[in-house]
mmCIF file of C-alpha atoms (C1' of nucleotides) in Angstrom:
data_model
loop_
_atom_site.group_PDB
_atom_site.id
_atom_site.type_symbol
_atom_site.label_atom_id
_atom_site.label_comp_id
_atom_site.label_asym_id
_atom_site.label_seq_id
_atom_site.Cartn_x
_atom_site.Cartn_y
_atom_site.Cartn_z
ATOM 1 C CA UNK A 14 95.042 6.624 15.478
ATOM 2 C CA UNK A 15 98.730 6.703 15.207
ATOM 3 C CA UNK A 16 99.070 10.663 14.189
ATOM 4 C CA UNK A 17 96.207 13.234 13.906
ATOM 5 C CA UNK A 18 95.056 14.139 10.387
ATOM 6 C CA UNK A 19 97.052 17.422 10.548
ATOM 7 C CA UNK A 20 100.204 16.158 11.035
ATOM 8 C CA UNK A 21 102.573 15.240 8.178
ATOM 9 C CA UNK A 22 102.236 11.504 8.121
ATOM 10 C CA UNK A 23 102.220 9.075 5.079
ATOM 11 C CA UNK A 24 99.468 9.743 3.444
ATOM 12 C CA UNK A 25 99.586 6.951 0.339
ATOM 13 C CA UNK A 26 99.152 4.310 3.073
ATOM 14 C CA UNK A 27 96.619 6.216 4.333
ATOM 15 C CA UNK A 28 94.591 6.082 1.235
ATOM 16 C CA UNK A 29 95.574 2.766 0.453
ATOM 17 C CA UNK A 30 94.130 1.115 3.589
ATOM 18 C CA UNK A 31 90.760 3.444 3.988
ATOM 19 C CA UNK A 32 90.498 1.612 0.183
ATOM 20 C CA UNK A 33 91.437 -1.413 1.577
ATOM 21 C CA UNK A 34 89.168 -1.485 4.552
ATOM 22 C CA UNK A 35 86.404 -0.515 2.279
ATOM 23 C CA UNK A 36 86.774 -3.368 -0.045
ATOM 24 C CA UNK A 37 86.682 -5.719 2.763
ATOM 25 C CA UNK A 38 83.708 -4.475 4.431
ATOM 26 C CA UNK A 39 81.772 -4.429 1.188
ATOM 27 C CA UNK A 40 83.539 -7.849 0.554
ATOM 28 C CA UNK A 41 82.176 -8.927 4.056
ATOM 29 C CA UNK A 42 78.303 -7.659 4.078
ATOM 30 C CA UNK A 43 77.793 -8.414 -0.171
ATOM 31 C CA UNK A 44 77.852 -4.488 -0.617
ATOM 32 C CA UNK A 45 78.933 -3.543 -3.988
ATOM 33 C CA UNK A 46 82.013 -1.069 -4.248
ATOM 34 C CA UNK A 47 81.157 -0.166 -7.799
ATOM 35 C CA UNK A 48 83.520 2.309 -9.814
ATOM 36 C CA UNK A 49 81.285 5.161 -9.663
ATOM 37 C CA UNK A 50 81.483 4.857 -5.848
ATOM 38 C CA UNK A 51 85.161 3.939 -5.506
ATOM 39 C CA UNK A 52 86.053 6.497 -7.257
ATOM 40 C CA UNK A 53 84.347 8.879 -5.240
ATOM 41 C CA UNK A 54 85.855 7.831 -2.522
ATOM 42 C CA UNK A 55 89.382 7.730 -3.877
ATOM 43 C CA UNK A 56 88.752 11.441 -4.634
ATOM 44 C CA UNK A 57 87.430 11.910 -1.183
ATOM 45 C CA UNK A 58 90.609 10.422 0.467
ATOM 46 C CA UNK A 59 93.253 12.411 -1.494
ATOM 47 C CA UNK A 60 93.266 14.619 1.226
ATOM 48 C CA UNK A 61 91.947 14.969 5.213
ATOM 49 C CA UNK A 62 89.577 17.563 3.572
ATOM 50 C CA UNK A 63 85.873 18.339 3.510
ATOM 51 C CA UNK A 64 84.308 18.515 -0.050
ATOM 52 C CA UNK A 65 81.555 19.259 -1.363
ATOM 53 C CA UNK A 66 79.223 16.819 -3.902
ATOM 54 C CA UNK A 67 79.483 19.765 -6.872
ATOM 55 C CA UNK A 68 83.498 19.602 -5.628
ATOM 56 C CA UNK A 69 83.567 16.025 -6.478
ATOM 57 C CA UNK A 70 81.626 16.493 -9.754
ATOM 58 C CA UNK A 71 83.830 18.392 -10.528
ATOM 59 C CA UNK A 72 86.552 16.044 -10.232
ATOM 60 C CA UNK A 73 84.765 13.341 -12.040
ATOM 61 C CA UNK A 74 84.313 16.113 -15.120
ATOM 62 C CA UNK A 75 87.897 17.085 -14.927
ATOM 63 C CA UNK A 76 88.914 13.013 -15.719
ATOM 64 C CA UNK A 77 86.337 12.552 -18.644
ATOM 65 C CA UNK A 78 83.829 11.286 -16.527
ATOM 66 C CA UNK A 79 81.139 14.022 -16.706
ATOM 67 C CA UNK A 80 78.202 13.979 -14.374
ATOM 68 C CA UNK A 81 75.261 15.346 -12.913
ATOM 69 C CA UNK A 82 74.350 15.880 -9.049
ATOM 70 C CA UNK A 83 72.766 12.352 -8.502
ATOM 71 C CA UNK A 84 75.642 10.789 -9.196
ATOM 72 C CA UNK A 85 77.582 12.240 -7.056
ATOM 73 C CA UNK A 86 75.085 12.488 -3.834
ATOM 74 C CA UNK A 87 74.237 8.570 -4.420
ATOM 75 C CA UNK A 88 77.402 7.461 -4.352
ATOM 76 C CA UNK A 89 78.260 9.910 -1.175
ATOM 77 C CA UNK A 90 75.175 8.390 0.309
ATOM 78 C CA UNK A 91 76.183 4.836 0.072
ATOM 79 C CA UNK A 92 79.365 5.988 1.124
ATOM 80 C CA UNK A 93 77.781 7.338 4.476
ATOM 81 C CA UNK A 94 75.671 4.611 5.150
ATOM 82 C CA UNK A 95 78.053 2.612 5.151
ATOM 83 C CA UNK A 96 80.952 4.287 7.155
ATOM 84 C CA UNK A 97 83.017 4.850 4.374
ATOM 85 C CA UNK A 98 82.742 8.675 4.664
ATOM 86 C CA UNK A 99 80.759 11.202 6.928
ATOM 87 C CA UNK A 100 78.477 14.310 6.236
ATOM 88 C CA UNK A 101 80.649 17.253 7.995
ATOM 89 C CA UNK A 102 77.041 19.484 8.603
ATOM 90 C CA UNK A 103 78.534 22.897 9.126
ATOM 91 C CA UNK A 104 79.888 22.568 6.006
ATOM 92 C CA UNK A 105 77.627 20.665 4.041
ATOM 93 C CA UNK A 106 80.523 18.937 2.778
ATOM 94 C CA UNK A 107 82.216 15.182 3.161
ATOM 95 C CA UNK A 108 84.851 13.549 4.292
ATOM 96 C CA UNK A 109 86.593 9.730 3.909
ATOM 97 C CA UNK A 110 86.622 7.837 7.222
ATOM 98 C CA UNK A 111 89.663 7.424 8.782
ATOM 99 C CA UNK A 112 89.138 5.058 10.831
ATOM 100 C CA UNK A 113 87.263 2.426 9.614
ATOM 101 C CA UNK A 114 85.517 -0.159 11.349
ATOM 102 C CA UNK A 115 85.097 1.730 14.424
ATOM 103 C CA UNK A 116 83.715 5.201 13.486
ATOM 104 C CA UNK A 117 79.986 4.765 15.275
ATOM 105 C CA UNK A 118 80.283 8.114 16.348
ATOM 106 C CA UNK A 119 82.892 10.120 15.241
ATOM 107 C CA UNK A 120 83.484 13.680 16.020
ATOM 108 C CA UNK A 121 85.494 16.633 13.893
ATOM 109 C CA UNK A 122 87.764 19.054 14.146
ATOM 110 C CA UNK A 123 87.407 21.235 11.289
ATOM 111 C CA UNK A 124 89.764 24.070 10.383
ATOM 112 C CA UNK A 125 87.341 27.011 9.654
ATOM 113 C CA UNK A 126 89.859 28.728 7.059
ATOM 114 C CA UNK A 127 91.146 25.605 5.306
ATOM 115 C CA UNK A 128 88.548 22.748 5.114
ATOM 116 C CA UNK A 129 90.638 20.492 6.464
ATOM 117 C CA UNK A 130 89.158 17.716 8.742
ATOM 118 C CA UNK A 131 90.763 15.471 11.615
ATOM 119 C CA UNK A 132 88.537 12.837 13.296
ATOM 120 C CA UNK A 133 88.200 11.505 16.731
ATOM 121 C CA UNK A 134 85.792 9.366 18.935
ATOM 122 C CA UNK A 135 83.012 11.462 20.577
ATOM 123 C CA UNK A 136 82.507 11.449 23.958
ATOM 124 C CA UNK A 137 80.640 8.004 24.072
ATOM 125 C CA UNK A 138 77.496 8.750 26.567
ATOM 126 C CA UNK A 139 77.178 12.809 25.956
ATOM 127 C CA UNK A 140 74.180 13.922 26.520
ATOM 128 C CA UNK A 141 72.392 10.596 27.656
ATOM 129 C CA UNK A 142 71.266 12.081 30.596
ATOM 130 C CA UNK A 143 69.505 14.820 29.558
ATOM 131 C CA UNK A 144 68.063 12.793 26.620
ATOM 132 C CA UNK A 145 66.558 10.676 29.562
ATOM 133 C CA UNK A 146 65.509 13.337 31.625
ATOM 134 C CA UNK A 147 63.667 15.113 28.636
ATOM 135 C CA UNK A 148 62.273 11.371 27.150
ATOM 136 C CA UNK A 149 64.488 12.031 23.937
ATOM 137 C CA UNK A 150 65.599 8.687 22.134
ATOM 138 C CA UNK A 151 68.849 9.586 20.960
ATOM 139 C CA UNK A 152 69.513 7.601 17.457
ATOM 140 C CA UNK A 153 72.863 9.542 16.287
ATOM 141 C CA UNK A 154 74.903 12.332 17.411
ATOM 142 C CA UNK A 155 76.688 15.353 15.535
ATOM 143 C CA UNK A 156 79.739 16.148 17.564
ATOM 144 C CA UNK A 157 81.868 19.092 15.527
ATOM 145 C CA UNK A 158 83.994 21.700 16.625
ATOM 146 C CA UNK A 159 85.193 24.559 14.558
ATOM 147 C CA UNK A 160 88.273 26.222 14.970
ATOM 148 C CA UNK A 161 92.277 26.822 13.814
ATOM 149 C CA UNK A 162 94.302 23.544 12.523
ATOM 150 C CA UNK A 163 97.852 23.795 13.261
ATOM 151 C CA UNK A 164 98.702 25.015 9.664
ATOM 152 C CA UNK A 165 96.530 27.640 9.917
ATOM 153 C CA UNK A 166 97.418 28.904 13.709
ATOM 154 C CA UNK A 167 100.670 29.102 12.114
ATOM 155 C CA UNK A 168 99.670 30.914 9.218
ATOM 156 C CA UNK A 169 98.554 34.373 10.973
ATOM 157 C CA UNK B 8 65.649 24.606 33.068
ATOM 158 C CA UNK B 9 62.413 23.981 34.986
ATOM 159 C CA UNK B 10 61.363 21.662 32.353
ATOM 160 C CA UNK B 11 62.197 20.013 29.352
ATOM 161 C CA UNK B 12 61.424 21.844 25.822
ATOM 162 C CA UNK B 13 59.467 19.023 24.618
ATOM 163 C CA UNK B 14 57.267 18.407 27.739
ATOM 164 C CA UNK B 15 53.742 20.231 28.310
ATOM 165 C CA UNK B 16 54.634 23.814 29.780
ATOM 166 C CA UNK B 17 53.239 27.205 29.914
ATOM 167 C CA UNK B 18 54.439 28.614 26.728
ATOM 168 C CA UNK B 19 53.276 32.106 26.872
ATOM 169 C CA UNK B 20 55.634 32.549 30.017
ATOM 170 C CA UNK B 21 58.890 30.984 27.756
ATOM 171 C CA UNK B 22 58.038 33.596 24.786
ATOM 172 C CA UNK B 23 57.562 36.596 27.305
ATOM 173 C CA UNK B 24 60.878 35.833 29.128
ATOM 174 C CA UNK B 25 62.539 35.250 26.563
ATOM 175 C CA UNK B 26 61.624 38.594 24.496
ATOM 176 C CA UNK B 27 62.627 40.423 27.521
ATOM 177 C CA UNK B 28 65.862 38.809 28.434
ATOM 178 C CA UNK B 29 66.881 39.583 24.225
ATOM 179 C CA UNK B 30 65.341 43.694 25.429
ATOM 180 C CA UNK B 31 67.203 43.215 28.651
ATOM 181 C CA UNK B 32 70.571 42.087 27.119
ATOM 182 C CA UNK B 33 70.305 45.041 23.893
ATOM 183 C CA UNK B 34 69.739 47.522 25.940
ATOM 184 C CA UNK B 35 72.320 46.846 28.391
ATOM 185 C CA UNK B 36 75.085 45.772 25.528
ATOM 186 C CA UNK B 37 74.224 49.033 23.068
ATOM 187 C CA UNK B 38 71.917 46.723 20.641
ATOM 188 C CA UNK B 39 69.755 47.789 18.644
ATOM 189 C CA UNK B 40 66.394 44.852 18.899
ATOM 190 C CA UNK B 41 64.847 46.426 15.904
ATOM 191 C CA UNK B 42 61.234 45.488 14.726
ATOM 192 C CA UNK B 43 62.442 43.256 12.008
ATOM 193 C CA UNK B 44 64.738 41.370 14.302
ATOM 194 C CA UNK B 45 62.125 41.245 17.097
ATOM 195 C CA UNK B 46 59.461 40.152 14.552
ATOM 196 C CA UNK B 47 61.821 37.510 13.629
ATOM 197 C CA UNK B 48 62.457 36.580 17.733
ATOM 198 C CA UNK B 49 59.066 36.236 17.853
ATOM 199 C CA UNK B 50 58.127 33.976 15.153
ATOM 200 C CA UNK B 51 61.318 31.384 16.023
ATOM 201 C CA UNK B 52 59.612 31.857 19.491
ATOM 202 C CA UNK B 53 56.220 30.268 18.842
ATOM 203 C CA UNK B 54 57.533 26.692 19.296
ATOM 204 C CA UNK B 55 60.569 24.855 20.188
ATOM 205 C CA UNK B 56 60.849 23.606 16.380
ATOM 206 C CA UNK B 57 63.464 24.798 13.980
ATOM 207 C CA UNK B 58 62.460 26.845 11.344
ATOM 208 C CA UNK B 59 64.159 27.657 8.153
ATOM 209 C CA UNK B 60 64.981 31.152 7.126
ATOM 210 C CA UNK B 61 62.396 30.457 3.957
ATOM 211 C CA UNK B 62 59.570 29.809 6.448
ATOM 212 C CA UNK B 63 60.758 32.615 8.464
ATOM 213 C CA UNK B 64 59.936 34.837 4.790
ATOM 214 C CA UNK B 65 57.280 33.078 4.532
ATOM 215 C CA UNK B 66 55.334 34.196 7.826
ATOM 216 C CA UNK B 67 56.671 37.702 7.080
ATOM 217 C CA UNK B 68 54.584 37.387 4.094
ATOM 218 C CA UNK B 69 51.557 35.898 5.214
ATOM 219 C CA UNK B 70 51.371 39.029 8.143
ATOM 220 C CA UNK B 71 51.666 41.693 5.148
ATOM 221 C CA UNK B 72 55.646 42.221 5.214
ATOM 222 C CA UNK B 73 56.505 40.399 2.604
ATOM 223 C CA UNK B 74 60.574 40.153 2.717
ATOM 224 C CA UNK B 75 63.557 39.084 0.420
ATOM 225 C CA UNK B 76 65.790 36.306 1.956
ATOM 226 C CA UNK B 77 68.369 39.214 2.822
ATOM 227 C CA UNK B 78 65.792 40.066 5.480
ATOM 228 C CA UNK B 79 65.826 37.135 6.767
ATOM 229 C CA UNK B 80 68.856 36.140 6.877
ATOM 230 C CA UNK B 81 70.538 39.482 8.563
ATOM 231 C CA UNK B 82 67.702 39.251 11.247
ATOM 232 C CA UNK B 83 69.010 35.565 12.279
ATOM 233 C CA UNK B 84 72.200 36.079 11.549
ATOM 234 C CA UNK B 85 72.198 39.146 14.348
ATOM 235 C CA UNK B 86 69.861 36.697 16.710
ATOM 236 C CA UNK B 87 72.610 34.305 15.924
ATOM 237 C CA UNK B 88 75.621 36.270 16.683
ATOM 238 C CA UNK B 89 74.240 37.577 20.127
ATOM 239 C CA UNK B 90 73.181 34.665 21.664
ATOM 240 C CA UNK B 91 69.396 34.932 21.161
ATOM 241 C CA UNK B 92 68.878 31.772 18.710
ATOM 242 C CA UNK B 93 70.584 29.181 17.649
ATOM 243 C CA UNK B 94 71.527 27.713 14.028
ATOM 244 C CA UNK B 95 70.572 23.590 14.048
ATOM 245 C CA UNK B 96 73.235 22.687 11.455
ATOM 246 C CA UNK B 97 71.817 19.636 10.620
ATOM 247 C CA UNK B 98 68.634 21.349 9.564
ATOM 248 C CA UNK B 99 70.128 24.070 8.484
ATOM 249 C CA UNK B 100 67.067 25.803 10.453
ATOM 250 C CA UNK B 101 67.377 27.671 13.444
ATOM 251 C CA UNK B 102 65.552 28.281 16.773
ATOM 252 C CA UNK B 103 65.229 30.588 19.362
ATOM 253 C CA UNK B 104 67.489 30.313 22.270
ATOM 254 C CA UNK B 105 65.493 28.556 25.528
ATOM 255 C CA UNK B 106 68.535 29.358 28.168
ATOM 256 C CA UNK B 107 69.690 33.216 27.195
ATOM 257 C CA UNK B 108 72.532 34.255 28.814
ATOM 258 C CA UNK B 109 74.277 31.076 30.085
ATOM 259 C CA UNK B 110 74.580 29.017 26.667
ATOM 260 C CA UNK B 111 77.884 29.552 25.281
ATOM 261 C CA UNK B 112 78.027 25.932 24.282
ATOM 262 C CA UNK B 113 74.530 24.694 23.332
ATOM 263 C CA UNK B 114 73.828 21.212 22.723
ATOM 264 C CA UNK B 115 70.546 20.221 20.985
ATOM 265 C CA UNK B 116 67.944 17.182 20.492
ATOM 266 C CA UNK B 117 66.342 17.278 17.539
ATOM 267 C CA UNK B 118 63.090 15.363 16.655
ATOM 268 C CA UNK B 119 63.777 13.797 12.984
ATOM 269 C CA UNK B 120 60.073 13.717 12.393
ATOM 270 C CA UNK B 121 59.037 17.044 13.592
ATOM 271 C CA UNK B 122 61.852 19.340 13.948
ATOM 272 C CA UNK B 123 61.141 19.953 17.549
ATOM 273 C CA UNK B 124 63.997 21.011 19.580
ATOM 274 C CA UNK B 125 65.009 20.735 23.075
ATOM 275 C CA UNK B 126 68.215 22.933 24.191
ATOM 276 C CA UNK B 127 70.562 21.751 26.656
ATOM 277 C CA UNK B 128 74.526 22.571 27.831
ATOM 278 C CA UNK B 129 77.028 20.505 25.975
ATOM 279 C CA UNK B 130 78.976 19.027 27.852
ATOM 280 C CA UNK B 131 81.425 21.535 28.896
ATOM 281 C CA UNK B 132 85.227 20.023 27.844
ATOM 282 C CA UNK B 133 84.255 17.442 25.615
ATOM 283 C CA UNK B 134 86.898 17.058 22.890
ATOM 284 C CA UNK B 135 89.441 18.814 24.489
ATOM 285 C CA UNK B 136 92.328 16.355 24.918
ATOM 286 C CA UNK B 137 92.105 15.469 21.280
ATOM 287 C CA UNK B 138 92.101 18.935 20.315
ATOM 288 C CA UNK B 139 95.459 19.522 22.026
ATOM 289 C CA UNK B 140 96.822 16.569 21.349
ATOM 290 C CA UNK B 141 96.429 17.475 17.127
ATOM 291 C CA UNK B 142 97.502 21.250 17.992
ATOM 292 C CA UNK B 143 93.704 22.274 16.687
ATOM 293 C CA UNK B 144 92.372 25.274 18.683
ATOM 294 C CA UNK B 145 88.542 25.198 19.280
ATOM 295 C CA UNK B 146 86.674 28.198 18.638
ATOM 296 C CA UNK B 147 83.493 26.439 18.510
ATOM 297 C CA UNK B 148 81.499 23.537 18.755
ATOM 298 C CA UNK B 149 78.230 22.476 17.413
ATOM 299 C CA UNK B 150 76.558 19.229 19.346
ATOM 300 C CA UNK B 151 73.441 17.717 18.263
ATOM 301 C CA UNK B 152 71.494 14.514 18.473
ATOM 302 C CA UNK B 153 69.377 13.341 15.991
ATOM 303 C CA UNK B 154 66.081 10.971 17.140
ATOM 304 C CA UNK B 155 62.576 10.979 18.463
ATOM 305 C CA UNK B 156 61.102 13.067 20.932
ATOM 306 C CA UNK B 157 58.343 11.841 23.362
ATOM 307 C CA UNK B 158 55.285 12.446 20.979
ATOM 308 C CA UNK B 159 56.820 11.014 17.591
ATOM 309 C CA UNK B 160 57.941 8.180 19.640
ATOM 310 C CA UNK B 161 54.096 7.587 21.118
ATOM 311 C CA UNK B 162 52.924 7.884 17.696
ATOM 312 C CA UNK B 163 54.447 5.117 16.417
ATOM 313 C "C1'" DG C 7 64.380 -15.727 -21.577
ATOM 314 C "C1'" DG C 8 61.645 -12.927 -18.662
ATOM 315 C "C1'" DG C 9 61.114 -10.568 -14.334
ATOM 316 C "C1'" DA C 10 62.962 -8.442 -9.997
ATOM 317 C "C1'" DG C 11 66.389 -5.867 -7.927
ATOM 318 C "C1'" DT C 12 70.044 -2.760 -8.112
ATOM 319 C "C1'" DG C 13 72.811 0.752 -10.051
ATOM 320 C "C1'" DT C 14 73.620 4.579 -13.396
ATOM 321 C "C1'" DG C 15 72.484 8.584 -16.823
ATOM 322 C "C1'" DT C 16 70.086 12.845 -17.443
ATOM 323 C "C1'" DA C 17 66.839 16.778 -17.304
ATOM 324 C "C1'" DA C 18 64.440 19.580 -14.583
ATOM 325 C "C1'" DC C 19 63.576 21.680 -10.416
ATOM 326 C "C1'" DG C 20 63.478 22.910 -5.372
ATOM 327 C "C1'" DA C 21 65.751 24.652 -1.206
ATOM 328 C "C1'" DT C 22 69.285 27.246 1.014
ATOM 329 C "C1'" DA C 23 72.355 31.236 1.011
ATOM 330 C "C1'" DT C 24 74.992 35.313 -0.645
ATOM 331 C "C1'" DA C 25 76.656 39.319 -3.543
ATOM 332 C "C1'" DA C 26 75.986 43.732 -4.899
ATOM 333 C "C1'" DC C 27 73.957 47.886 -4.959
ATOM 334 C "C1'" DA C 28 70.287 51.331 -3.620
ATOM 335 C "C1'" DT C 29 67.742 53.725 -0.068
ATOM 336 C "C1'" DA C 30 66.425 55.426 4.634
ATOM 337 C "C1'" DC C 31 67.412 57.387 8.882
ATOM 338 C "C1'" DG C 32 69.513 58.856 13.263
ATOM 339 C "C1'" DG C 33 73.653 60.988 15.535
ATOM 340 C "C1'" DC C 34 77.307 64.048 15.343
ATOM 341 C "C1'" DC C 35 79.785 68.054 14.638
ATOM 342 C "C1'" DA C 36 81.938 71.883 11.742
ATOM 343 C "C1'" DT D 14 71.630 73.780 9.686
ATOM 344 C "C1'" DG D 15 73.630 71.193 6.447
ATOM 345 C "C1'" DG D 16 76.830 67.594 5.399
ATOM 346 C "C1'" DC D 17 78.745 63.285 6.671
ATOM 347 C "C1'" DC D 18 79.031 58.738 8.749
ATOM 348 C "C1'" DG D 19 77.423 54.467 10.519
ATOM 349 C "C1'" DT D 20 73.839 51.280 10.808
ATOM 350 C "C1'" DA D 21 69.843 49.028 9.121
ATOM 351 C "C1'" DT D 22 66.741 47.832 5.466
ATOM 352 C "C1'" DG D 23 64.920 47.048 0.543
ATOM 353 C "C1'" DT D 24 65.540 44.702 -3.838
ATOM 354 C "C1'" DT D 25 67.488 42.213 -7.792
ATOM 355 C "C1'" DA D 26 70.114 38.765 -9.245
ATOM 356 C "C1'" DT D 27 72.828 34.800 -8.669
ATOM 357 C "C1'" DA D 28 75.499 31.160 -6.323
ATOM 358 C "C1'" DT D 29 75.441 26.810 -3.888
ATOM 359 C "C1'" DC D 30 73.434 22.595 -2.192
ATOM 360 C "C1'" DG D 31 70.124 18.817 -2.830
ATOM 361 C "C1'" DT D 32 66.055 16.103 -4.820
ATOM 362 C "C1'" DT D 33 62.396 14.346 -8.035
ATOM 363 C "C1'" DA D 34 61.302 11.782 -11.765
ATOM 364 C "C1'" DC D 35 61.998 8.892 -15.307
ATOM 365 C "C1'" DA D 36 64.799 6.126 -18.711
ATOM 366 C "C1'" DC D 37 68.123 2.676 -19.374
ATOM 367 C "C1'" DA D 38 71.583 -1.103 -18.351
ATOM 368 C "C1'" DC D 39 73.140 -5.070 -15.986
ATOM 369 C "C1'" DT D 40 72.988 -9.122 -12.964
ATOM 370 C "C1'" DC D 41 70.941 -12.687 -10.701
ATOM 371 C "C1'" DC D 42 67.825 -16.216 -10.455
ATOM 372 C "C1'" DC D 43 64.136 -19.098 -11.405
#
DNA sequence: GGGAGTGTGTAACGATATAACATACGGCCA
DNA sequence: TGGCCGTATGTTATATCGTTACACACTCCC
């Protein structure tokens, strides 16, 4: 990760290679990067921000393309099953990976005031210990923390 | 934590130690552990398994205090704020807490086949030297892994 | 050219959460 | 003692998030 997701940084690369990286990967393992489903993600990655699936409807209403909640939460779940983007849970919202290829456990920082989202590698063995103490077989990990992004430190 | 939450243990003890550490800590902090809230305590108490604020109505109901989701939701939402459950995000259920008084930063284990859950400390700095490095100031931080716990793995 | 698999469109509904306003009740003090 | 305030609860309505179920379209492949 070159910057963090808060900092100014060029963020038309940015989109361009999450879309890029995407198209190879579906390229790769013969997934299909449809238009619904590119699009959603294009909408997801016009800013480091959380949204939500009526959000994105939204969107898609707003250009012509009207649709209803399935829509939307299939394409978000391909999306997340594939890496693409990840479920932010305190939020019930989602966000475009940002780093692609090697997000098996990401972790957030969310800004509590704006939405905005910057990930980062979790810890890689938290918790394993206790999972083995207590017979637990850990299959994925939600790793969030809530707080004040710069912007919004500076803000009050 | 003598034992684990999911392992065989004498339950009675966990609900009867727990009620009194939530009296202990109200009374000595100027609470108020109302019958609503400690009717609420006590339900979440009956098993280490999350349980959503609708079931939480719905047991109101079934013992003859039949409740709007207001009820419910102020009752958790003061359990919440003081330490005495827990909200699992990715549920969006909560449970009581197993550790009161020493878990500022909870970490969970969550069964995805029977919502059991086990409590345990997060590890304590995790996230930190990202979190300065973007300038992001942690307020909070929700940790939770998703799997099986030692039944649902034995029954399959 | 017919069937299987995959993806999309749409209506209806279910689950989770909050807003807004009314009522009850104890403590305080003029 | 009566009025006021703060806190908690009751109740109606509504907002937000997510899923079920079923119809249709398209592609691939034999």
């Amino acid at each position: 990760m070159a910057h963090t997701d808060f900092a100014p940084h060029n963020h038309a690369r940015c989109i361009a290679t999450a879309l890029a990286a995407a198209e190879a990967a579906c390229d790769a393992q013969g997934l299909h990067l449809t238009p619904v489903r590119r699009r959603v993600l294009e909408i997801l990655l016009t800013g480091h921000r959380a949204l939500g699936a009526y959000d994105i409807l939204e969107r898609l209403g707003a250009e012509g393309r009207p649709a209803q909640p399935p829509v939307a939460y299939r394409a978000l779940d391909f999306l997340v099953r594939h890496g693409f983007a990840h479920r932010v849970e305190q939020l019930n919202a989602y966000v475009a990976c940002t780093r692609p290829g090697e997000c098996d456990t990401p972790a957030f920082m969310v800004c509590r005031t704006c939405r905005a989202v910057a990930e980062t590698a979790a810890p890689d063995q938290a918790m394993a210990p206790q999972a083995r103490a207590a017979g637990f077989a850990i299959e994925a990990r939600v790793v969030e923390a809530v707080g004040l992004c710069p912007g919004c430190q500076a803000a009050t």
